[in-house]
mmCIF file of C-alpha atoms in Angstrom:
data_model
loop_
_atom_site.group_PDB
_atom_site.id
_atom_site.type_symbol
_atom_site.label_atom_id
_atom_site.label_comp_id
_atom_site.label_asym_id
_atom_site.label_seq_id
_atom_site.Cartn_x
_atom_site.Cartn_y
_atom_site.Cartn_z
ATOM 1 C CA UNK A 1 142.600 45.185 104.590
ATOM 2 C CA UNK A 2 141.156 41.350 105.117
ATOM 3 C CA UNK A 3 139.426 39.398 102.450
ATOM 4 C CA UNK A 4 136.099 39.492 104.542
ATOM 5 C CA UNK A 5 136.046 43.146 104.721
ATOM 6 C CA UNK A 6 136.817 43.753 101.074
ATOM 7 C CA UNK A 7 133.996 41.157 100.220
ATOM 8 C CA UNK A 8 131.355 42.728 102.340
ATOM 9 C CA UNK A 9 132.231 46.198 100.645
ATOM 10 C CA UNK A 10 131.865 44.996 97.353
ATOM 11 C CA UNK A 11 128.748 42.898 97.892
ATOM 12 C CA UNK A 12 127.125 45.646 99.683
ATOM 13 C CA UNK A 13 126.519 43.595 102.951
ATOM 14 C CA UNK A 14 127.346 44.080 106.812
ATOM 15 C CA UNK A 15 128.474 42.105 109.658
ATOM 16 C CA UNK A 16 125.365 40.318 110.033
ATOM 17 C CA UNK A 17 126.050 38.319 106.878
ATOM 18 C CA UNK A 18 128.573 35.325 106.745
ATOM 19 C CA UNK A 19 130.256 35.155 103.190
ATOM 20 C CA UNK A 20 130.943 31.511 102.630
ATOM 21 C CA UNK A 21 132.303 31.447 99.130
ATOM 22 C CA UNK A 22 132.562 33.554 96.110
ATOM 23 C CA UNK A 23 132.296 32.035 92.607
ATOM 24 C CA UNK A 24 132.954 33.608 89.262
ATOM 25 C CA UNK A 25 130.866 32.205 86.132
ATOM 26 C CA UNK A 26 131.690 32.847 82.420
ATOM 27 C CA UNK A 27 129.010 32.415 79.835
ATOM 28 C CA UNK A 28 130.077 31.079 76.558
ATOM 29 C CA UNK A 29 128.013 30.935 73.522
ATOM 30 C CA UNK A 30 126.545 33.100 70.758
ATOM 31 C CA UNK A 31 124.144 34.976 72.795
ATOM 32 C CA UNK A 32 126.245 35.456 75.971
ATOM 33 C CA UNK A 33 129.230 37.361 74.220
ATOM 34 C CA UNK A 34 131.324 37.222 77.278
ATOM 35 C CA UNK A 35 128.613 37.633 80.252
ATOM 36 C CA UNK A 36 129.966 36.862 83.544
ATOM 37 C CA UNK A 37 128.358 36.402 86.632
ATOM 38 C CA UNK A 38 129.759 36.523 90.215
ATOM 39 C CA UNK A 39 127.809 34.321 92.903
ATOM 40 C CA UNK A 40 128.164 34.809 96.382
ATOM 41 C CA UNK A 41 127.280 32.297 98.587
ATOM 42 C CA UNK A 42 126.151 33.742 102.309
ATOM 43 C CA UNK A 43 124.116 33.199 105.295
ATOM 44 C CA UNK A 44 122.837 35.358 108.034
ATOM 45 C CA UNK A 45 124.863 35.177 111.194
ATOM 46 C CA UNK A 46 123.378 33.039 114.026
ATOM 47 C CA UNK A 47 122.292 36.112 116.062
ATOM 48 C CA UNK A 48 120.034 37.337 113.259
ATOM 49 C CA UNK A 49 118.770 33.976 111.645
ATOM 50 C CA UNK A 50 115.346 32.463 112.210
ATOM 51 C CA UNK A 51 113.479 35.993 112.191
ATOM 52 C CA UNK A 52 110.089 36.958 110.661
ATOM 53 C CA UNK A 53 110.538 38.302 107.252
ATOM 54 C CA UNK A 54 107.895 40.606 107.925
ATOM 55 C CA UNK A 55 108.054 41.866 111.518
ATOM 56 C CA UNK A 56 111.664 40.784 112.271
ATOM 57 C CA UNK A 57 110.421 38.892 115.716
ATOM 58 C CA UNK A 58 112.251 35.458 116.360
ATOM 59 C CA UNK A 59 110.275 32.698 115.381
ATOM 60 C CA UNK A 60 110.378 28.744 115.495
ATOM 61 C CA UNK A 61 111.928 27.056 112.534
ATOM 62 C CA UNK A 62 109.038 25.806 110.135
ATOM 63 C CA UNK A 63 110.206 24.234 106.973
ATOM 64 C CA UNK A 64 113.290 24.669 104.530
ATOM 65 C CA UNK A 65 111.081 26.577 102.136
ATOM 66 C CA UNK A 66 111.936 26.446 98.208
ATOM 67 C CA UNK A 67 115.658 25.685 98.826
ATOM 68 C CA UNK A 68 118.598 28.141 97.711
ATOM 69 C CA UNK A 69 117.507 31.569 96.473
ATOM 70 C CA UNK A 70 119.320 34.152 94.507
ATOM 71 C CA UNK A 71 119.308 38.004 95.257
ATOM 72 C CA UNK A 72 120.588 40.379 92.510
ATOM 73 C CA UNK A 73 123.254 42.925 93.872
ATOM 74 C CA UNK A 74 124.723 45.884 92.076
ATOM 75 C CA UNK A 75 126.761 45.061 89.201
ATOM 76 C CA UNK A 76 130.565 45.385 89.104
ATOM 77 C CA UNK A 77 130.818 47.173 85.729
ATOM 78 C CA UNK A 78 129.508 44.639 83.092
ATOM 79 C CA UNK A 79 129.761 41.658 85.468
ATOM 80 C CA UNK A 80 126.183 40.700 87.299
ATOM 81 C CA UNK A 81 126.394 39.887 90.926
ATOM 82 C CA UNK A 82 124.089 37.630 92.771
ATOM 83 C CA UNK A 83 123.811 36.675 96.643
ATOM 84 C CA UNK A 84 122.795 33.091 96.932
ATOM 85 C CA UNK A 85 121.434 31.538 100.154
ATOM 86 C CA UNK A 86 118.939 29.085 101.660
ATOM 87 C CA UNK A 87 115.508 30.508 102.429
ATOM 88 C CA UNK A 88 113.974 28.689 105.016
ATOM 89 C CA UNK A 89 110.340 29.244 106.292
ATOM 90 C CA UNK A 90 109.808 30.232 110.055
ATOM 91 C CA UNK A 91 106.583 29.803 111.833
ATOM 92 C CA UNK A 92 105.892 33.450 113.337
ATOM 93 C CA UNK A 93 102.992 33.725 116.000
ATOM 94 C CA UNK A 94 101.778 36.873 114.085
ATOM 95 C CA UNK A 95 102.027 36.010 110.732
ATOM 96 C CA UNK A 96 102.271 32.331 110.433
ATOM 97 C CA UNK A 97 104.714 30.494 108.062
ATOM 98 C CA UNK A 98 106.508 32.825 106.233
ATOM 99 C CA UNK A 99 110.182 33.173 104.827
ATOM 100 C CA UNK A 100 112.723 33.907 107.114
ATOM 101 C CA UNK A 101 114.242 37.513 107.106
ATOM 102 C CA UNK A 102 117.856 37.864 105.913
ATOM 103 C CA UNK A 103 119.905 41.282 106.482
ATOM 104 C CA UNK A 104 120.852 41.944 102.908
ATOM 105 C CA UNK A 105 117.364 42.127 101.506
ATOM 106 C CA UNK A 106 113.873 43.502 102.053
ATOM 107 C CA UNK A 107 110.829 40.568 102.443
ATOM 108 C CA UNK A 108 109.554 39.796 99.278
ATOM 109 C CA UNK A 109 112.394 41.278 96.921
ATOM 110 C CA UNK A 110 114.950 39.683 94.833
ATOM 111 C CA UNK A 111 117.434 42.332 94.908
ATOM 112 C CA UNK A 112 119.963 43.503 97.752
ATOM 113 C CA UNK A 113 119.104 46.533 99.965
ATOM 114 C CA UNK A 114 122.081 48.382 98.170
ATOM 115 C CA UNK A 115 120.373 47.764 94.738
ATOM 116 C CA UNK A 116 116.881 48.812 95.583
ATOM 117 C CA UNK A 117 118.177 51.836 97.378
ATOM 118 C CA UNK A 118 120.279 52.568 94.256
ATOM 119 C CA UNK A 119 117.138 52.170 91.972
ATOM 120 C CA UNK A 120 115.152 54.163 94.054
ATOM 121 C CA UNK A 121 117.742 56.878 94.202
ATOM 122 C CA UNK A 122 118.015 56.619 90.497
ATOM 123 C CA UNK A 123 114.242 56.832 89.637
ATOM 124 C CA UNK A 124 114.158 60.518 91.371
ATOM 125 C CA UNK A 125 117.336 61.657 89.639
ATOM 126 C CA UNK A 126 117.137 60.355 86.091
ATOM 127 C CA UNK A 127 114.755 59.445 83.392
ATOM 128 C CA UNK A 128 112.768 56.306 83.122
ATOM 129 C CA UNK A 129 115.106 55.192 80.278
ATOM 130 C CA UNK A 130 118.252 55.855 81.910
ATOM 131 C CA UNK A 131 116.977 54.127 85.233
ATOM 132 C CA UNK A 132 116.142 50.522 83.232
ATOM 133 C CA UNK A 133 119.232 50.770 80.797
ATOM 134 C CA UNK A 134 121.469 51.513 83.660
ATOM 135 C CA UNK A 135 120.199 48.665 86.274
ATOM 136 C CA UNK A 136 119.156 46.468 83.360
ATOM 137 C CA UNK A 137 115.660 46.113 84.835
ATOM 138 C CA UNK A 138 111.905 46.627 83.782
ATOM 139 C CA UNK A 139 110.122 50.090 84.725
ATOM 140 C CA UNK A 140 107.712 47.713 86.293
ATOM 141 C CA UNK A 141 110.276 46.472 88.434
ATOM 142 C CA UNK A 142 111.519 50.066 89.534
ATOM 143 C CA UNK A 143 107.990 50.970 90.322
ATOM 144 C CA UNK A 144 107.753 47.824 92.959
ATOM 145 C CA UNK A 145 111.368 48.709 94.298
ATOM 146 C CA UNK A 146 110.290 52.407 94.987
ATOM 147 C CA UNK A 147 107.386 51.167 96.725
ATOM 148 C CA UNK A 148 109.499 48.825 99.080
ATOM 149 C CA UNK A 149 111.838 51.658 99.562
ATOM 150 C CA UNK A 150 109.416 54.209 100.667
ATOM 151 C CA UNK A 151 107.599 51.620 102.757
ATOM 152 C CA UNK A 152 110.882 51.376 104.808
ATOM 153 C CA UNK A 153 111.383 55.232 104.634
ATOM 154 C CA UNK A 154 108.172 56.054 105.770
ATOM 155 C CA UNK A 155 108.643 53.881 108.725
ATOM 156 C CA UNK A 156 111.360 56.308 110.162
ATOM 157 C CA UNK A 157 110.254 59.708 108.768
ATOM 158 C CA UNK A 158 107.455 61.547 110.337
ATOM 159 C CA UNK A 159 105.671 63.541 107.739
ATOM 160 C CA UNK A 160 103.776 65.608 110.068
ATOM 161 C CA UNK A 161 106.961 66.488 112.153
ATOM 162 C CA UNK A 162 107.063 69.761 110.123
ATOM 163 C CA UNK A 163 103.439 70.778 110.452
ATOM 164 C CA UNK A 164 103.707 70.351 114.263
ATOM 165 C CA UNK A 165 106.678 72.337 114.388
ATOM 166 C CA UNK A 166 105.176 75.327 112.525
ATOM 167 C CA UNK A 167 102.062 74.963 114.341
ATOM 168 C CA UNK A 168 103.626 75.647 117.642
ATOM 169 C CA UNK A 169 104.890 78.732 116.704
ATOM 170 C CA UNK A 170 101.796 80.487 115.364
ATOM 171 C CA UNK A 171 99.675 82.486 118.060
ATOM 172 C CA UNK A 172 96.845 80.493 119.491
ATOM 173 C CA UNK A 173 94.436 83.094 117.662
ATOM 174 C CA UNK A 174 96.692 83.100 114.439
ATOM 175 C CA UNK A 175 95.862 86.828 114.566
ATOM 176 C CA UNK A 176 98.012 89.346 113.174
ATOM 177 C CA UNK A 177 98.901 92.562 114.820
ATOM 178 C CA UNK A 178 98.591 95.845 113.076
ATOM 179 C CA UNK A 179 100.709 98.899 114.189
#
């Protein structure tokens, strides 16, 4: 297995993401108690860069935005993981100046797709306290993550498909026949 494939798997990113470097930082001091952080410097591949963060359409470059930004990834045991990349803005014809889309995170999210999906699943499967303790986030953050994940899920899931399927199997008059 090549290093790139290994890092992609560990970081939870796909082939649309270029991993430039991975660094390990240890914090020392009274409050840190051996805390560690993995920082992966990444960027989108050229084919997926310069797209609107809201609609995903190609857009012209606008400015550098607020510089480098970090997205929290899934922890590796007790080690926190963050992805770091430039966050330029593009000028979308529909939405105007907005932060460019990145393949590893949703728009307006400070977490990776894998982190968001895991938190949303845990929110359904575990107690409130368990989710907050396991993922090291506040309950308010869990609510925002679930809203983002559901918005993405709702785009691909037709809630009325089951209703339409059951309606098509009924008789036109909905009458029952007696024998």
